[in-house]
Tab-separated table of C-alpha atoms in Angstrom:
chain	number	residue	atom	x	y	z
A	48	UNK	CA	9.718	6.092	-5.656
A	49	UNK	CA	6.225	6.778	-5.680
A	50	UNK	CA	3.396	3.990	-5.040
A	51	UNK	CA	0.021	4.720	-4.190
A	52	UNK	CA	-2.529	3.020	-2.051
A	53	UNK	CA	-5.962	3.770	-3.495
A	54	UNK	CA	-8.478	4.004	-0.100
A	55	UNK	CA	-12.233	2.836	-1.493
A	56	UNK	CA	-14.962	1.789	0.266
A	57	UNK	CA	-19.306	2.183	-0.068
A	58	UNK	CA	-20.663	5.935	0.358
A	59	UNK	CA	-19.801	6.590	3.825
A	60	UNK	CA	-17.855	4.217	5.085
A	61	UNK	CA	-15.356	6.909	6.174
A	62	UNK	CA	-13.051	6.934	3.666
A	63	UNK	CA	-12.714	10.928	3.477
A	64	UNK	CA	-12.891	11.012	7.670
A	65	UNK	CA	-10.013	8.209	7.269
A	66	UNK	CA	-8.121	10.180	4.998
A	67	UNK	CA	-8.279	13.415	6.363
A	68	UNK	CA	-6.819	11.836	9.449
A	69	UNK	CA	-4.083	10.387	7.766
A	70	UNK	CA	-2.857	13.286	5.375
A	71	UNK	CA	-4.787	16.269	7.210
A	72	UNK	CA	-5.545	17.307	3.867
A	73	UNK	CA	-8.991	18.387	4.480
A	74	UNK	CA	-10.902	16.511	2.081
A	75	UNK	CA	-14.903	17.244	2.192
A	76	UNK	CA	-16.732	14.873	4.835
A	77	UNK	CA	-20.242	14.750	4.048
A	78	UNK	CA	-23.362	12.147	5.012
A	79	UNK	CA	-24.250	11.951	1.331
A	80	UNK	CA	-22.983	9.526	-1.290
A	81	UNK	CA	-20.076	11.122	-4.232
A	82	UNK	CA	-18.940	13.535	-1.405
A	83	UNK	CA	-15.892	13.156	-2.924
A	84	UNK	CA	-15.314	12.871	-7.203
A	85	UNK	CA	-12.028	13.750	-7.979
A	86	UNK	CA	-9.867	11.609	-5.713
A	87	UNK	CA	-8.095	13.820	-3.353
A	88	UNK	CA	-4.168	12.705	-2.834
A	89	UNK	CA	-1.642	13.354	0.576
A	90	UNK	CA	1.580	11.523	0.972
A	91	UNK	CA	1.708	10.194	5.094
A	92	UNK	CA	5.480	9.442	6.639
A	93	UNK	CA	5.911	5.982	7.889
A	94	UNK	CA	6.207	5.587	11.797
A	95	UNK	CA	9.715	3.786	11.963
A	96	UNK	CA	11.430	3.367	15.420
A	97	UNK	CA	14.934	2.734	13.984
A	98	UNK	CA	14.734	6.335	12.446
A	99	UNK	CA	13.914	7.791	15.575
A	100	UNK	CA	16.470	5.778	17.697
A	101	UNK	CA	19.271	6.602	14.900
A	102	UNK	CA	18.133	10.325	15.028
A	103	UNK	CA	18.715	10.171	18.769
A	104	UNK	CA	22.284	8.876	18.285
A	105	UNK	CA	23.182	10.954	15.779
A	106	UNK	CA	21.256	14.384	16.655
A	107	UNK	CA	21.322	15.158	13.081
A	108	UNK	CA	19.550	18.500	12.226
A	109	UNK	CA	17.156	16.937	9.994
A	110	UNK	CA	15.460	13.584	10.422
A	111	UNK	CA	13.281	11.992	6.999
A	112	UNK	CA	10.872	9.500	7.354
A	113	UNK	CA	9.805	6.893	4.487
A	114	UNK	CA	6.543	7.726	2.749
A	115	UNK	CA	2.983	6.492	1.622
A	116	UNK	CA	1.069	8.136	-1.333
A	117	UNK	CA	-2.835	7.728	-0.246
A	118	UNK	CA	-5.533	8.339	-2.939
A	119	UNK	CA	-9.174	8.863	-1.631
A	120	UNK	CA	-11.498	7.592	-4.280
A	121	UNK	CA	-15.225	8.288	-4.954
A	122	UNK	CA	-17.561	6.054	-3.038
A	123	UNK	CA	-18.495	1.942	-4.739
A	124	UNK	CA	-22.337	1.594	-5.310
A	125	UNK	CA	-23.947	-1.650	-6.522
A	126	UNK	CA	-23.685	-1.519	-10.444
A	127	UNK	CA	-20.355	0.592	-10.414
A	128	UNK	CA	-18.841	-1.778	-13.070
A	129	UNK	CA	-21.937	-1.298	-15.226
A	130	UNK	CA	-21.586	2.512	-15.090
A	131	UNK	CA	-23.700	2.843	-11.984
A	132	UNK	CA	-23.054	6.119	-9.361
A	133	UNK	CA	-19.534	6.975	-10.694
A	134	UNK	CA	-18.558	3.879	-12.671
A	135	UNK	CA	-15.721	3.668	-14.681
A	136	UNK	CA	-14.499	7.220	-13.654
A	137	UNK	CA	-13.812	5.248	-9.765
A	138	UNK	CA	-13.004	2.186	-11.503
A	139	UNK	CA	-10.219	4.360	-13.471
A	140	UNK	CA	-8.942	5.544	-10.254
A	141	UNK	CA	-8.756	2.535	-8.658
A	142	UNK	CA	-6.673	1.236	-11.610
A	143	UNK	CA	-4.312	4.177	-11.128
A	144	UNK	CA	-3.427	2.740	-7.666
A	145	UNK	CA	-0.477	0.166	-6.678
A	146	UNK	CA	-2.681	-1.321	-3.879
A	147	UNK	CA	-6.260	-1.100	-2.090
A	148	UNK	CA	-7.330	-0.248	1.008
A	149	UNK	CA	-11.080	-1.205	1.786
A	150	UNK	CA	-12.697	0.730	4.205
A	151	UNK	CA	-16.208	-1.098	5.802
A	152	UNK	CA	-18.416	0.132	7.951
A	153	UNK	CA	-18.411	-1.446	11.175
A	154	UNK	CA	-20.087	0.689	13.332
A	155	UNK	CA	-23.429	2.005	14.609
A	156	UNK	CA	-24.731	5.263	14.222
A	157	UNK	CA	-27.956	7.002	13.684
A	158	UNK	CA	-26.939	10.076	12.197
A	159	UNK	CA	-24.798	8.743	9.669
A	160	UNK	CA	-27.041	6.506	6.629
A	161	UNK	CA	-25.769	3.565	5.227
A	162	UNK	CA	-25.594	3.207	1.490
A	163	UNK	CA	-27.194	-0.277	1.722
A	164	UNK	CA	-29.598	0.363	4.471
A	165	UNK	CA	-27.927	-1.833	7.290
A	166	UNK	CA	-24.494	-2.509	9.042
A	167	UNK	CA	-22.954	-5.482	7.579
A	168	UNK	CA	-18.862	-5.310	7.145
A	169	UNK	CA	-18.805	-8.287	5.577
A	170	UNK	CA	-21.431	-7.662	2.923
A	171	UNK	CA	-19.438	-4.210	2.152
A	172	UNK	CA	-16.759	-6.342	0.883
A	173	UNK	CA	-18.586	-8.766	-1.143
A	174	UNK	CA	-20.358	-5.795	-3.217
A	175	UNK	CA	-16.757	-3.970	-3.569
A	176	UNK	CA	-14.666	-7.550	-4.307
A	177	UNK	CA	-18.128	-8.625	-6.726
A	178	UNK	CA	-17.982	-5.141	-8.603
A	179	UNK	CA	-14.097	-5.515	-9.642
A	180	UNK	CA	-14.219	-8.687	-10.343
A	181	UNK	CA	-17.042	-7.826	-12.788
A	182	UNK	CA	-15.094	-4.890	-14.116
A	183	UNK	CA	-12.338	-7.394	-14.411
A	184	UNK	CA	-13.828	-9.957	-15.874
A	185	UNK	CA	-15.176	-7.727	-19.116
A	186	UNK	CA	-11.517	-6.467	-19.170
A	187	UNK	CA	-10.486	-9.846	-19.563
A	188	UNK	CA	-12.758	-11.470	-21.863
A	189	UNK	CA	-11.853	-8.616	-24.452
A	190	UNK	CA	-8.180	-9.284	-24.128
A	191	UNK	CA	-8.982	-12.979	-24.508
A	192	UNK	CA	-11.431	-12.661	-27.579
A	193	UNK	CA	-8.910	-10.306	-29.009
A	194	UNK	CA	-5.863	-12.938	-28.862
A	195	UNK	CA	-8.022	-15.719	-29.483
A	196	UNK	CA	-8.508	-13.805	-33.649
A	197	UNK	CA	-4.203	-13.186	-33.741
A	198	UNK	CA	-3.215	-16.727	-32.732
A	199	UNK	CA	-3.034	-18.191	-35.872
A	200	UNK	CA	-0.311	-15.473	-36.426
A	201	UNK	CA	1.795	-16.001	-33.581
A	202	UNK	CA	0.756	-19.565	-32.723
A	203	UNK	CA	2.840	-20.643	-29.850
A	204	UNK	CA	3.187	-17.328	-27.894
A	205	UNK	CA	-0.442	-16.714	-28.363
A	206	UNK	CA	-1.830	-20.024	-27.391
A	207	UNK	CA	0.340	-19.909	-23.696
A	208	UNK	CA	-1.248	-16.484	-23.085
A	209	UNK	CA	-4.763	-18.052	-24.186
A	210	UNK	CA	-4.462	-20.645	-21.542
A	211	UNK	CA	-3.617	-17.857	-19.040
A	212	UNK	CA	-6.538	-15.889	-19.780
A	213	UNK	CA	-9.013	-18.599	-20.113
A	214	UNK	CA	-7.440	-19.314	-16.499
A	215	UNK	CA	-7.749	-16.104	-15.426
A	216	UNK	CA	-11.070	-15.755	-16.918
A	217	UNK	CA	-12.725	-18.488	-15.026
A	218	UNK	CA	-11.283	-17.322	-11.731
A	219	UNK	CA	-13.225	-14.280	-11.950
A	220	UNK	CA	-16.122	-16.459	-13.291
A	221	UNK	CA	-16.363	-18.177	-10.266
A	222	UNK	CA	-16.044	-14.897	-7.837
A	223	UNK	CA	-12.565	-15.530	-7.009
A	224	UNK	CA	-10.040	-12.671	-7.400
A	225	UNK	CA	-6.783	-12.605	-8.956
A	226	UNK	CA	-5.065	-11.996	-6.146
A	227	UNK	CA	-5.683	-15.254	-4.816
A	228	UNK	CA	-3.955	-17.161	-7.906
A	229	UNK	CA	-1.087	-18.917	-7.757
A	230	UNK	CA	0.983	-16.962	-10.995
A	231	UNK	CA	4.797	-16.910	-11.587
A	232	UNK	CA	6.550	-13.573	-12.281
A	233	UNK	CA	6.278	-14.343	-15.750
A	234	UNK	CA	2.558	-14.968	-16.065
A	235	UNK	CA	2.072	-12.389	-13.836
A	236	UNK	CA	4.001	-9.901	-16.234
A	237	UNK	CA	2.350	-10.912	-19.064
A	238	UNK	CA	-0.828	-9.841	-17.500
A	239	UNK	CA	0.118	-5.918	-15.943
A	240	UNK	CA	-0.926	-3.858	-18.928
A	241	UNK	CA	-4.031	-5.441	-17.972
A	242	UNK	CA	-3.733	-3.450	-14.452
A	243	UNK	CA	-6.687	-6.082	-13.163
A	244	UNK	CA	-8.434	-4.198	-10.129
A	245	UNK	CA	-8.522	-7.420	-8.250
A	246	UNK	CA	-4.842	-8.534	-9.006
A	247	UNK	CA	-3.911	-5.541	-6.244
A	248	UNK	CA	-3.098	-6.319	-2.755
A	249	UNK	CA	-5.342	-5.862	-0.481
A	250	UNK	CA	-5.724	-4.105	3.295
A	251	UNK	CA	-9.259	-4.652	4.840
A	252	UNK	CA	-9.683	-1.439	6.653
A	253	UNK	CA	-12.693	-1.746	9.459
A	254	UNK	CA	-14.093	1.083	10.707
A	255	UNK	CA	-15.078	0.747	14.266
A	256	UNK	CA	-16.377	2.473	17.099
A	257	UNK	CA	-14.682	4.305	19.479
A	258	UNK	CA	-15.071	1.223	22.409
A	259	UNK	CA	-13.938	-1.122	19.633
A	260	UNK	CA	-10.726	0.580	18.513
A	261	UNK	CA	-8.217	-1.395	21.227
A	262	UNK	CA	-10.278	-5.069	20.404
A	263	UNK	CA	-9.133	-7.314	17.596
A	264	UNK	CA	-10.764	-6.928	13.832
A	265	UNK	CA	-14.286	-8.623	13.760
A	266	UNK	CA	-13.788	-11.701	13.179
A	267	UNK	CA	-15.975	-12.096	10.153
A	268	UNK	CA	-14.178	-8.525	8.189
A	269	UNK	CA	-10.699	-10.972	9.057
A	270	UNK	CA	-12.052	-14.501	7.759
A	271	UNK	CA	-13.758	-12.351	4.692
A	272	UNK	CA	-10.847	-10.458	3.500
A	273	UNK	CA	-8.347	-13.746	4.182
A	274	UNK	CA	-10.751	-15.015	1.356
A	275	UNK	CA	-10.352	-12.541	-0.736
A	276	UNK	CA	-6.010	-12.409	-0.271
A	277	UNK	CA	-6.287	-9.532	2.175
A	278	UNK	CA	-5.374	-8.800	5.466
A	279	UNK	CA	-7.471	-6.654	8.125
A	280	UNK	CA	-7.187	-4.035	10.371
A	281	UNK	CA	-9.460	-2.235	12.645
A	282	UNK	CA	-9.313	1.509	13.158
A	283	UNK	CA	-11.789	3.888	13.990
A	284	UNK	CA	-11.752	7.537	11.653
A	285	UNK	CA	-13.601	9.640	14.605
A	286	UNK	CA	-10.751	8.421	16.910
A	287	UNK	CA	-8.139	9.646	14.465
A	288	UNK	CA	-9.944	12.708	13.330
A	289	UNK	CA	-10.315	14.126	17.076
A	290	UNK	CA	-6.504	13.116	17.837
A	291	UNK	CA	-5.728	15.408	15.280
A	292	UNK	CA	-6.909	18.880	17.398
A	293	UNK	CA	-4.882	17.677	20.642
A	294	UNK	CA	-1.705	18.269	21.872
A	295	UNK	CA	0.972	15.891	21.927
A	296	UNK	CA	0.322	15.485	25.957
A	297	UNK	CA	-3.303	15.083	25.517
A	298	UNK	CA	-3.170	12.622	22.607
A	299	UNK	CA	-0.787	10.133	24.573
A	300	UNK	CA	-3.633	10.427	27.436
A	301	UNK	CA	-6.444	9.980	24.578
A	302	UNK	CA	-5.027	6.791	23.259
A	303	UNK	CA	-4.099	6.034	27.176
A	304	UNK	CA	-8.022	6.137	28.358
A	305	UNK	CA	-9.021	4.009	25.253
A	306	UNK	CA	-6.316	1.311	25.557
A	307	UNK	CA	-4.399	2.074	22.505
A	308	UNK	CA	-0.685	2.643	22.109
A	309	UNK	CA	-0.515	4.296	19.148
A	310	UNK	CA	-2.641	6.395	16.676
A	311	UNK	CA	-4.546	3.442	14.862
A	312	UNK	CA	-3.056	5.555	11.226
A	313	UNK	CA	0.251	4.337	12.352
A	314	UNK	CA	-0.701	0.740	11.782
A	315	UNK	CA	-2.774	1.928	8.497
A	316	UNK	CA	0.919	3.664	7.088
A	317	UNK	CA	2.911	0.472	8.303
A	318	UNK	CA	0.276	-2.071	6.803
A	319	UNK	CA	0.157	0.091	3.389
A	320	UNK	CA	4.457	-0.042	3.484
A	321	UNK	CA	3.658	-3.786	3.563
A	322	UNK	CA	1.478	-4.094	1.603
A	323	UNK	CA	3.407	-2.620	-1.013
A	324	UNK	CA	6.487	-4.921	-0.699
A	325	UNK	CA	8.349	-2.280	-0.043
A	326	UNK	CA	11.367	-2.199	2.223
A	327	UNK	CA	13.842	0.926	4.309
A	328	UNK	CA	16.981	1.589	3.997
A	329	UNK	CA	18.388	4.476	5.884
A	330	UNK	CA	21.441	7.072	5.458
A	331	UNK	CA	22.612	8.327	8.995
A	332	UNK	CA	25.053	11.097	9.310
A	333	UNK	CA	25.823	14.242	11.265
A	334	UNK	CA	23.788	16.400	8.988
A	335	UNK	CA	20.701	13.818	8.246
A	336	UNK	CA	19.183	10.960	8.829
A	337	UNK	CA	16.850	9.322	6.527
A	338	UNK	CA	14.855	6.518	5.683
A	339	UNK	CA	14.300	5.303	2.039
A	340	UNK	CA	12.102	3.362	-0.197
A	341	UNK	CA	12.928	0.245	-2.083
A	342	UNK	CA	10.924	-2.508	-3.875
A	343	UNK	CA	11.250	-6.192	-2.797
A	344	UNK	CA	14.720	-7.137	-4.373
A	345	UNK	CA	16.194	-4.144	-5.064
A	346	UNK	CA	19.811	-4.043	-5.091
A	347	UNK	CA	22.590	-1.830	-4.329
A	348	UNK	CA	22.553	0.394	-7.125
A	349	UNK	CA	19.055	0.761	-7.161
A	350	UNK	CA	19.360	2.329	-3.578
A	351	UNK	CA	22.803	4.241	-5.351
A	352	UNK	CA	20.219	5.761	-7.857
A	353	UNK	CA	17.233	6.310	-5.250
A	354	UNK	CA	19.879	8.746	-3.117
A	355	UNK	CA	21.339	10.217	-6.549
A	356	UNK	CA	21.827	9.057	-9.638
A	357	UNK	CA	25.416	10.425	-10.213
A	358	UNK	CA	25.888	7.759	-6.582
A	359	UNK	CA	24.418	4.607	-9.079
A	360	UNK	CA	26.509	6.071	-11.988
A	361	UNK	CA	29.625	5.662	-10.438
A	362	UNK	CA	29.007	3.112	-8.227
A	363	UNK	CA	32.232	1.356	-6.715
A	364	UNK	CA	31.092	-0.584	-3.608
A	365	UNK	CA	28.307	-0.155	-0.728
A	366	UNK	CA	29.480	-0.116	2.916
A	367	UNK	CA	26.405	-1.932	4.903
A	368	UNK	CA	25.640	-2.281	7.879
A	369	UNK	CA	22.693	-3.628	9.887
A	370	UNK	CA	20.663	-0.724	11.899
A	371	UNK	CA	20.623	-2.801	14.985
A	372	UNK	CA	24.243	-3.128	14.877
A	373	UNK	CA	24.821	0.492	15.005
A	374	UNK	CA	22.146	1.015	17.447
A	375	UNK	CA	23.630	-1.592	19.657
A	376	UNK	CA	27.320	-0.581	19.001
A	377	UNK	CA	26.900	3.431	19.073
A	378	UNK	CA	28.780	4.122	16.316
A	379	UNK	CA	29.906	3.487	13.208
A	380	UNK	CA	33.636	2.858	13.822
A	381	UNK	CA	32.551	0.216	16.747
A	382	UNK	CA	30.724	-1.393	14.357
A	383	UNK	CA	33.923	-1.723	12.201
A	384	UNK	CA	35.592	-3.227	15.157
A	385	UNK	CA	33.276	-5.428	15.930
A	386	UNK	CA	33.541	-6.837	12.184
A	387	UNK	CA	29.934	-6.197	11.200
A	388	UNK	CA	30.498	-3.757	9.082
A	389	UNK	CA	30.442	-5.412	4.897
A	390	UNK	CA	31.720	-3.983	1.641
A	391	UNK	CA	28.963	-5.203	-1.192
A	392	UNK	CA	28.587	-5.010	-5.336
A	393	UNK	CA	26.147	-3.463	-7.499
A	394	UNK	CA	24.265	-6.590	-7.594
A	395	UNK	CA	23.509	-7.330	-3.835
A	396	UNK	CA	19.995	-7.497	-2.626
A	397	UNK	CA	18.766	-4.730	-0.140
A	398	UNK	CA	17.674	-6.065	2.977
A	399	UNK	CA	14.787	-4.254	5.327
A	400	UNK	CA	17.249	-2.212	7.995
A	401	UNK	CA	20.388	-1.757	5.849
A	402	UNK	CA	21.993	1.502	6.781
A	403	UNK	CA	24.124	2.529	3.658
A	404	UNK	CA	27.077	4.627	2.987
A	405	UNK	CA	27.805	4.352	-0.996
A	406	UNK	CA	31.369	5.102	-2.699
A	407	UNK	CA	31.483	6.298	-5.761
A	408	UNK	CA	33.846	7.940	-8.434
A	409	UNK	CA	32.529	10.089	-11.341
């Protein structure tokens, strides 16, 4: 499965810096707006503890982690959705991606110029949020004009998706994103081929200084983004970026001296997972253990097919288990003693943590 989270933000913000970090691809850093054109793509393994505790039970020789796809897209100016700095190529790019993360500036420094000509997080997000709801908005109206001529055709299928548009349509009106509307899965199916840029979840990615990296999200980037449907977190890309040239020893001391736990990109990968609504499943045997992707919902066949598709062709039954269960236990015959082991159908839903072993015939 592959789902993308599209990283955008003004000319530097520290997108590329950010990105870099998380996918050591090397993108160009550069204190000039359009550093980057062509969005630059790395795929970043998800920090999981339960694949790292399983791995130490079983000792298997190879260990898989789940992954993000991260797309680093040219930087937003003012006028973007009216073909301003890159227009509709970024807006294209943007549209290619399953979800957003927004990267603001919220830090000082001399050296680096602001797009804008001041520090203001907050701001950052209303000229992003503004410019895709404009781009939105034209996309839209277009649809809606264009329905509005065929309705007399098919009357009552048209005039439902009318209402939705002229619904939709005054959202964005008003400055309000898509996001934030309440739609069923229907309505909200009827509207994907529109692939609305503000219809995307959203992660509010501040950029902060080095002092600020173990405090809370400013309080204004968190109120700001909870407007627009998003949630926050605060990182800081020259934290990450110089992490990356230590050792594994001098790292943990890093992140030691500054109060933090973790590498801040660990909470950027988990966030983006979430964001996604995606959820882990894991295989674990004596040859490998590994973590995999599924949407919100997905059943047991779909994880059949995501492991193999000859394992969804001739699916018979799932044997499932709970990864805390075979932490706790040790194995997986305790875990049959102890009752908590279940034999499931095709049709039952995938839960965050399953680890599954599926039989099959062919």
């Amino acid at each position: 499965m592959t789902l993308s989270v599209g990283i955008v933000g003004l000319p530097n913000a520290g997108k590329s810096t950010l990105f870099n970090a998380l996918t050591q691809a090397g993108a160009v850093v550069a204190n000039y707006p359009f550093t980057t054109i062509d969005p630059n793509t790395g795929v970043v393994p998800v920090p999981d503890a339960r694949l790292d505790h399983l791995a130490e039970l079983l000792r298997p020789p190879k260990v898989i982690a789940a992954t993000v796809t991260f797309t680093d897209i040219a930087g937003l100016v003012r006028g973007a959705s009216r073909g301003e700095g890159l227009g509709n190529r970024f807006l294209g790019h943007i549209r290619e991606a399953d979800a957003v993360a927004l990267v603001v500036r919220a830090f000082e420094d001399p050296d680096v110029s602001h797009v804008e000509g001041r520090i203001d997080p907050v701001s950052d997000v209303d000229v992003i949020e503004l410019e895709l709801q404009l781009a939105d908005l034209e996309t839209v109206t277009r649809r809606l004009e264009r329905t509005q001529k065929t309705a007399r055709v098919q009357k009552e299928k048209e005039l439902q998706t009318i209402a939705l548009l002229t619904r939709i349509r005054d959202q964005l009106d008003a400055g309000r994103s898509v996001r934030t509307m309440p739609l069923d899965a229907e309505q909200s199916a009827a509207i994907r081929d529109l692939w609305l840029l503000t219809a995307k979840p959203l992660l509010v990615l501040a950029n902060v200084s080095e002092a600020a990296a173990a405090a809370s999200p400013p309080a204004e980037v968190v109120n700001r983004a909870a407007v627009a449907g998003g949630e926050t977190l605060s990182v800081s890309a020259r934290i990450e970026s110089e992490l990356l040239s230590l050792t594994p020893e001098d790292r943990a001391a890093f992140l030691a001296d500054l109060g933090l736990d973790e590498p801040g990109l660990n909470r950027v990968a988990r966030a983006s997972y979430r964001l996604l609504r995606l959820i882990t499943f894991f295989t674990a045997g004596e040859n490998e253990v590994r973590a995999w992707t599924l949407e919100e919902g997905a059943t047991a066949l779909d994880a059949a097919g995501a492991v193999h598709t000859d394992m969804a062709r001739g699916f018979i039954r799932a044997e499932v288990m709970d990864v805390a269960d075979l932490l706790a236990c040790g194995s997986y015959q305790a875990v049959r003693e102890a009752g908590r082991q279940r034999l499931e159908g095709r049709d039952y839903p995938v839960r965050d943590g399953d680890v599954i072993h599926v039989r099959f015939n062919i």
